[in-house]
PDB file of C-alpha atoms in Angstrom:
ATOM      1  CA  MET L   1      -8.552  21.960  18.534  1.00 62.00           C
ATOM      2  CA  GLU L   2     -11.677  19.820  19.327  1.00 58.00           C
ATOM      3  CA  ASP L   3     -12.612  18.441  22.941  1.00 66.00           C
ATOM      4  CA  PHE L   4     -13.523  14.823  22.316  1.00 71.00           C
ATOM      5  CA  GLU L   5     -13.723  11.888  24.798  1.00 80.00           C
ATOM      6  CA  VAL L   6     -10.978   9.470  24.351  1.00 85.00           C
ATOM      7  CA  PRO L   7     -12.816   6.205  23.423  1.00 87.00           C
ATOM      8  CA  GLY L   8     -11.854   2.961  24.695  1.00 85.00           C
ATOM      9  CA  ASP L   9     -11.873  -0.496  23.566  1.00 85.00           C
ATOM     10  CA  GLY L  10     -15.370  -1.228  24.272  1.00 90.00           C
ATOM     11  CA  GLU L  11     -16.335   1.878  22.229  1.00 94.00           C
ATOM     12  CA  PHE L  12     -14.474   0.729  19.436  1.00 95.00           C
ATOM     13  CA  MET L  13     -16.158  -2.750  19.634  1.00 96.00           C
ATOM     14  CA  GLN L  14     -19.501  -0.937  19.749  1.00 96.00           C
ATOM     15  CA  LEU L  15     -18.788   0.911  16.452  1.00 97.00           C
ATOM     16  CA  VAL L  16     -17.213  -1.907  14.629  1.00 98.00           C
ATOM     17  CA  GLN L  17     -20.734  -3.726  15.499  1.00 98.00           C
ATOM     18  CA  GLU L  18     -22.997  -0.822  13.877  1.00 98.00           C
ATOM     19  CA  VAL L  19     -20.070  -1.059  11.014  1.00 98.00           C
ATOM     20  CA  SER L  20     -20.808  -4.833  10.145  1.00 98.00           C
ATOM     21  CA  ALA L  21     -24.332  -4.293  10.328  1.00 98.00           C
ATOM     22  CA  GLY L  22     -24.616  -1.168   8.111  1.00 98.00           C
ATOM     23  CA  LEU L  23     -22.191  -2.947   5.733  1.00 98.00           C
ATOM     24  CA  LEU L  24     -24.129  -6.530   5.574  1.00 98.00           C
ATOM     25  CA  ALA L  25     -27.509  -4.960   5.246  1.00 98.00           C
ATOM     26  CA  LYS L  26     -26.193  -3.286   2.272  1.00 97.00           C
ATOM     27  CA  GLY L  27     -24.314  -6.179   1.132  1.00 97.00           C
ATOM     28  CA  TRP L  28     -20.995  -4.142   0.884  1.00 98.00           C
ATOM     29  CA  LYS L  29     -17.308  -4.458   1.520  1.00 98.00           C
ATOM     30  CA  MET L  30     -14.998  -1.947   2.927  1.00 98.00           C
ATOM     31  CA  ALA L  31     -11.256  -0.731   2.682  1.00 98.00           C
ATOM     32  CA  CYS L  32      -9.193   1.299   4.673  1.00 98.00           C
ATOM     33  CA  ALA L  33      -6.200   3.335   3.902  1.00 98.00           C
ATOM     34  CA  GLU L  34      -4.470   4.358   7.077  1.00 98.00           C
ATOM     35  CA  SER L  35      -1.408   6.733   7.983  1.00 98.00           C
ATOM     36  CA  CYS L  36      -1.591   8.347  11.385  1.00 98.00           C
ATOM     37  CA  THR L  37      -3.572   4.937  12.824  1.00 98.00           C
ATOM     38  CA  GLY L  38      -1.102   2.764  11.583  1.00 98.00           C
ATOM     39  CA  GLY L  39      -3.421  -0.254  10.719  1.00 98.00           C
ATOM     40  CA  TRP L  40      -5.680   0.245  13.978  1.00 97.00           C
ATOM     41  CA  ILE L  41      -8.708   0.680  11.929  1.00 98.00           C
ATOM     42  CA  ALA L  42      -8.330  -2.557  10.222  1.00 98.00           C
ATOM     43  CA  LYS L  43      -7.383  -4.166  13.583  1.00 97.00           C
ATOM     44  CA  CYS L  44     -10.490  -3.419  14.991  1.00 97.00           C
ATOM     45  CA  CYS L  45     -12.556  -4.504  12.247  1.00 98.00           C
ATOM     46  CA  THR L  46     -11.015  -7.854  12.110  1.00 98.00           C
ATOM     47  CA  ASP L  47     -11.432  -8.233  15.780  1.00 96.00           C
ATOM     48  CA  ARG L  48     -14.808  -8.894  15.040  1.00 96.00           C
ATOM     49  CA  ALA L  49     -15.505 -12.559  14.175  1.00 97.00           C
ATOM     50  CA  GLY L  50     -17.079 -12.855  10.656  1.00 98.00           C
ATOM     51  CA  SER L  51     -15.494  -9.560   9.593  1.00 98.00           C
ATOM     52  CA  SER L  52     -14.138 -11.222   6.245  1.00 98.00           C
ATOM     53  CA  ALA L  53     -18.181 -11.145   4.945  1.00 98.00           C
ATOM     54  CA  TRP L  54     -17.437  -7.096   5.201  1.00 98.00           C
ATOM     55  CA  PHE L  55     -13.793  -6.101   5.361  1.00 98.00           C
ATOM     56  CA  GLU L  56     -11.950  -6.611   2.123  1.00 98.00           C
ATOM     57  CA  ARG L  57      -8.467  -5.083   3.335  1.00 98.00           C
ATOM     58  CA  GLY L  58      -6.464  -2.382   4.635  1.00 98.00           C
ATOM     59  CA  PHE L  59      -3.788  -0.334   3.486  1.00 98.00           C
ATOM     60  CA  VAL L  60      -0.672   1.142   6.016  1.00 98.00           C
ATOM     61  CA  THR L  61       0.354   4.033   3.939  1.00 98.00           C
ATOM     62  CA  TYR L  62       2.765   5.607   6.764  1.00 97.00           C
ATOM     63  CA  SER L  63       5.362   6.911   4.210  1.00 98.00           C
ATOM     64  CA  ASN L  64       4.326   9.145   1.022  1.00 98.00           C
ATOM     65  CA  ALA L  65       6.045   6.385  -0.778  1.00 98.00           C
ATOM     66  CA  ALA L  66       3.726   4.193   0.266  1.00 98.00           C
ATOM     67  CA  LYS L  67       0.560   6.574  -0.480  1.00 98.00           C
ATOM     68  CA  MET L  68       2.035   6.593  -4.173  1.00 98.00           C
ATOM     69  CA  ASP L  69       2.812   3.042  -4.690  1.00 98.00           C
ATOM     70  CA  MET L  70      -0.076   1.455  -2.938  1.00 98.00           C
ATOM     71  CA  LEU L  71      -2.997   3.832  -3.331  1.00 98.00           C
ATOM     72  CA  GLY L  72      -2.175   6.180  -6.603  1.00 98.00           C
ATOM     73  CA  VAL L  73      -1.547   9.169  -4.920  1.00 98.00           C
ATOM     74  CA  ASP L  74      -0.078  11.868  -6.952  1.00 98.00           C
ATOM     75  CA  SER L  75       3.194  13.324  -5.944  1.00 98.00           C
ATOM     76  CA  ALA L  76       2.548  16.352  -7.010  1.00 98.00           C
ATOM     77  CA  THR L  77      -0.196  16.802  -4.984  1.00 98.00           C
ATOM     78  CA  LEU L  78       1.534  15.371  -1.923  1.00 98.00           C
ATOM     79  CA  ASP L  79       4.492  18.220  -2.847  1.00 98.00           C
ATOM     80  CA  LYS L  80       1.977  21.073  -3.174  1.00 98.00           C
ATOM     81  CA  ALA L  81      -0.423  20.043  -0.346  1.00 98.00           C
ATOM     82  CA  GLY L  82       1.296  17.808   1.852  1.00 98.00           C
ATOM     83  CA  ALA L  83       0.455  14.344   3.225  1.00 98.00           C
ATOM     84  CA  VAL L  84      -1.862  15.779   5.980  1.00 98.00           C
ATOM     85  CA  SER L  85      -4.356  17.474   3.657  1.00 98.00           C
ATOM     86  CA  ARG L  86      -7.796  17.110   2.090  1.00 98.00           C
ATOM     87  CA  GLU L  87      -6.670  16.304  -1.245  1.00 98.00           C
ATOM     88  CA  VAL L  88      -4.382  13.485   0.064  1.00 98.00           C
ATOM     89  CA  ALA L  89      -6.815  12.131   2.495  1.00 98.00           C
ATOM     90  CA  LEU L  90      -9.383  12.174  -0.652  1.00 98.00           C
ATOM     91  CA  GLN L  91      -7.062  10.438  -3.098  1.00 98.00           C
ATOM     92  CA  MET L  92      -6.004   7.868  -0.399  1.00 98.00           C
ATOM     93  CA  ALA L  93      -9.939   7.011  -0.093  1.00 98.00           C
ATOM     94  CA  SER L  94     -10.600   6.797  -3.511  1.00 98.00           C
ATOM     95  CA  GLY L  95      -7.290   4.784  -4.062  1.00 98.00           C
ATOM     96  CA  ALA L  96      -8.327   2.049  -1.526  1.00 98.00           C
ATOM     97  CA  ARG L  97     -11.886   1.692  -3.123  1.00 98.00           C
ATOM     98  CA  ARG L  98     -10.515   1.246  -6.833  1.00 97.00           C
ATOM     99  CA  GLN L  99      -7.375  -0.984  -5.481  1.00 98.00           C
ATOM    100  CA  ALA L 100      -9.967  -3.048  -3.407  1.00 98.00           C
ATOM    101  CA  GLY L 101     -12.634  -3.116  -5.789  1.00 98.00           C
ATOM    102  CA  VAL L 102     -14.965  -2.313  -2.778  1.00 98.00           C
ATOM    103  CA  ASP L 103     -18.189  -0.291  -2.404  1.00 97.00           C
ATOM    104  CA  ILE L 104     -16.709   2.257   0.307  1.00 98.00           C
ATOM    105  CA  ALA L 105     -13.437   3.223   1.716  1.00 98.00           C
ATOM    106  CA  LEU L 106     -12.206   5.367   4.230  1.00 98.00           C
ATOM    107  CA  ALA L 107      -9.005   7.183   4.997  1.00 98.00           C
ATOM    108  CA  VAL L 108      -7.338   9.068   7.568  1.00 98.00           C
ATOM    109  CA  THR L 109      -3.982  11.027   7.631  1.00 98.00           C
ATOM    110  CA  GLY L 110      -2.756  13.243  10.369  1.00 98.00           C
ATOM    111  CA  ILE L 111      -0.079  14.620  12.838  1.00 98.00           C
ATOM    112  CA  ALA L 112      -0.377  12.343  15.876  1.00 98.00           C
ATOM    113  CA  GLY L 113       2.425  13.748  17.655  1.00 97.00           C
ATOM    114  CA  PRO L 114       4.525  14.661  20.248  1.00 96.00           C
ATOM    115  CA  ASP L 115       6.307  16.060  16.834  1.00 96.00           C
ATOM    116  CA  GLY L 116       5.589  16.981  13.396  1.00 95.00           C
ATOM    117  CA  GLY L 117       3.158  19.765  13.907  1.00 96.00           C
ATOM    118  CA  THR L 118       3.754  23.201  12.542  1.00 96.00           C
ATOM    119  CA  PRO L 119       1.832  26.437  12.960  1.00 95.00           C
ATOM    120  CA  GLU L 120      -0.475  25.527   9.839  1.00 95.00           C
ATOM    121  CA  LYS L 121      -0.857  21.689  10.751  1.00 97.00           C
ATOM    122  CA  PRO L 122      -0.452  21.563  14.479  1.00 98.00           C
ATOM    123  CA  VAL L 123      -0.072  18.424  16.291  1.00 98.00           C
ATOM    124  CA  GLY L 124      -3.784  16.953  16.390  1.00 98.00           C
ATOM    125  CA  THR L 125      -4.514  18.131  12.889  1.00 98.00           C
ATOM    126  CA  VAL L 126      -6.295  14.681  11.062  1.00 98.00           C
ATOM    127  CA  TRP L 127      -7.751  14.486   7.828  1.00 98.00           C
ATOM    128  CA  PHE L 128     -10.435  12.012   7.209  1.00 98.00           C
ATOM    129  CA  ALA L 129     -12.399  11.034   3.725  1.00 98.00           C
ATOM    130  CA  TRP L 130     -14.622   8.652   2.774  1.00 98.00           C
ATOM    131  CA  SER L 131     -15.354   7.452  -0.721  1.00 98.00           C
ATOM    132  CA  ILE L 132     -18.600   5.705  -2.145  1.00 96.00           C
ATOM    133  CA  ALA L 133     -18.945   4.836  -5.879  1.00 85.00           C
ATOM    134  CA  ASP L 134     -19.489   8.125  -7.216  1.00 81.00           C
ATOM    135  CA  ARG L 135     -18.898  10.606  -4.621  1.00 92.00           C
ATOM    136  CA  SER L 136     -16.166  11.277  -1.933  1.00 95.00           C
ATOM    137  CA  GLU L 137     -16.228  13.146   1.077  1.00 97.00           C
ATOM    138  CA  ALA L 138     -13.468  14.710   3.369  1.00 98.00           C
ATOM    139  CA  GLU L 139     -13.011  16.932   6.641  1.00 98.00           C
ATOM    140  CA  MET L 140     -10.543  17.979   8.982  1.00 98.00           C
ATOM    141  CA  ILE L 141     -10.517  17.538  12.739  1.00 98.00           C
ATOM    142  CA  ARG L 142      -7.923  19.136  15.296  1.00 97.00           C
ATOM    143  CA  PHE L 143      -8.107  16.898  18.244  1.00 97.00           C
ATOM    144  CA  LYS L 144      -6.499  17.510  21.797  1.00 95.00           C
ATOM    145  CA  GLY L 145      -4.088  14.914  23.770  1.00 95.00           C
ATOM    146  CA  ASP L 146      -1.251  12.634  23.314  1.00 96.00           C
ATOM    147  CA  ARG L 147      -0.214  10.641  20.599  1.00 97.00           C
ATOM    148  CA  ASP L 148      -2.633   7.538  21.904  1.00 96.00           C
ATOM    149  CA  ALA L 149      -5.331  10.163  22.596  1.00 96.00           C
ATOM    150  CA  VAL L 150      -5.193  11.638  19.017  1.00 97.00           C
ATOM    151  CA  ARG L 151      -4.964   7.867  17.336  1.00 97.00           C
ATOM    152  CA  ARG L 152      -7.987   6.654  19.362  1.00 96.00           C
ATOM    153  CA  GLN L 153      -9.930   9.851  18.468  1.00 97.00           C
ATOM    154  CA  SER L 154      -9.309   9.513  15.036  1.00 98.00           C
ATOM    155  CA  VAL L 155     -10.095   5.663  15.085  1.00 97.00           C
ATOM    156  CA  ALA L 156     -13.521   6.480  16.544  1.00 97.00           C
ATOM    157  CA  HIS L 157     -14.105   9.152  14.474  1.00 97.00           C
ATOM    158  CA  THR L 158     -13.564   7.142  11.074  1.00 98.00           C
ATOM    159  CA  LEU L 159     -15.590   4.606  12.203  1.00 97.00           C
ATOM    160  CA  GLN L 160     -18.578   6.920  13.113  1.00 97.00           C
ATOM    161  CA  GLY L 161     -18.046   8.615   9.835  1.00 97.00           C
ATOM    162  CA  LEU L 162     -18.542   5.356   8.149  1.00 97.00           C
ATOM    163  CA  ILE L 163     -21.341   4.793  10.168  1.00 97.00           C
ATOM    164  CA  GLY L 164     -23.212   7.751   9.153  1.00 96.00           C
ATOM    165  CA  ARG L 165     -22.450   7.209   5.410  1.00 96.00           C
ATOM    166  CA  LEU L 166     -23.912   3.841   5.579  1.00 95.00           C
ATOM    167  CA  GLU L 167     -27.104   5.177   7.187  1.00 93.00           C
ATOM    168  CA  SER L 168     -27.468   8.022   4.418  1.00 85.00           C
TER     169      SER L 168
END
């Protein structure tokens, strides 16, 4: 379990300002595919006035059916790896990029709790993915805290990861 500071709304606003600047500098648009964050990333992005210049759309794909229907996640992958996995996060991100026709997309899928954890995937396990044209990357973090803390940390980490990829 990782020990992260639980971000507040002010930190989200700062992160979105950096995301906005990075996307506008490149002339890119983004999309997001969210499961455990339930649209929180899209909400943070669209809280910023003028976000339509760089934010295309968000997919809230909480159920496995939504992941398959909206993003093209493979049912066999869901059965084999589970919804909270590297494979599904990567398919979510690439599916969002493809479906939205954008330059970059991100995805987050995890177990925010308080229930749903297993010994292999305890509460706080979150997979992140980012898809840019010819490459996709994923990583897993195990956060500490209650449901709200896990979700807040997930939103912040996803945006921080996006900023890092825009800078590279």
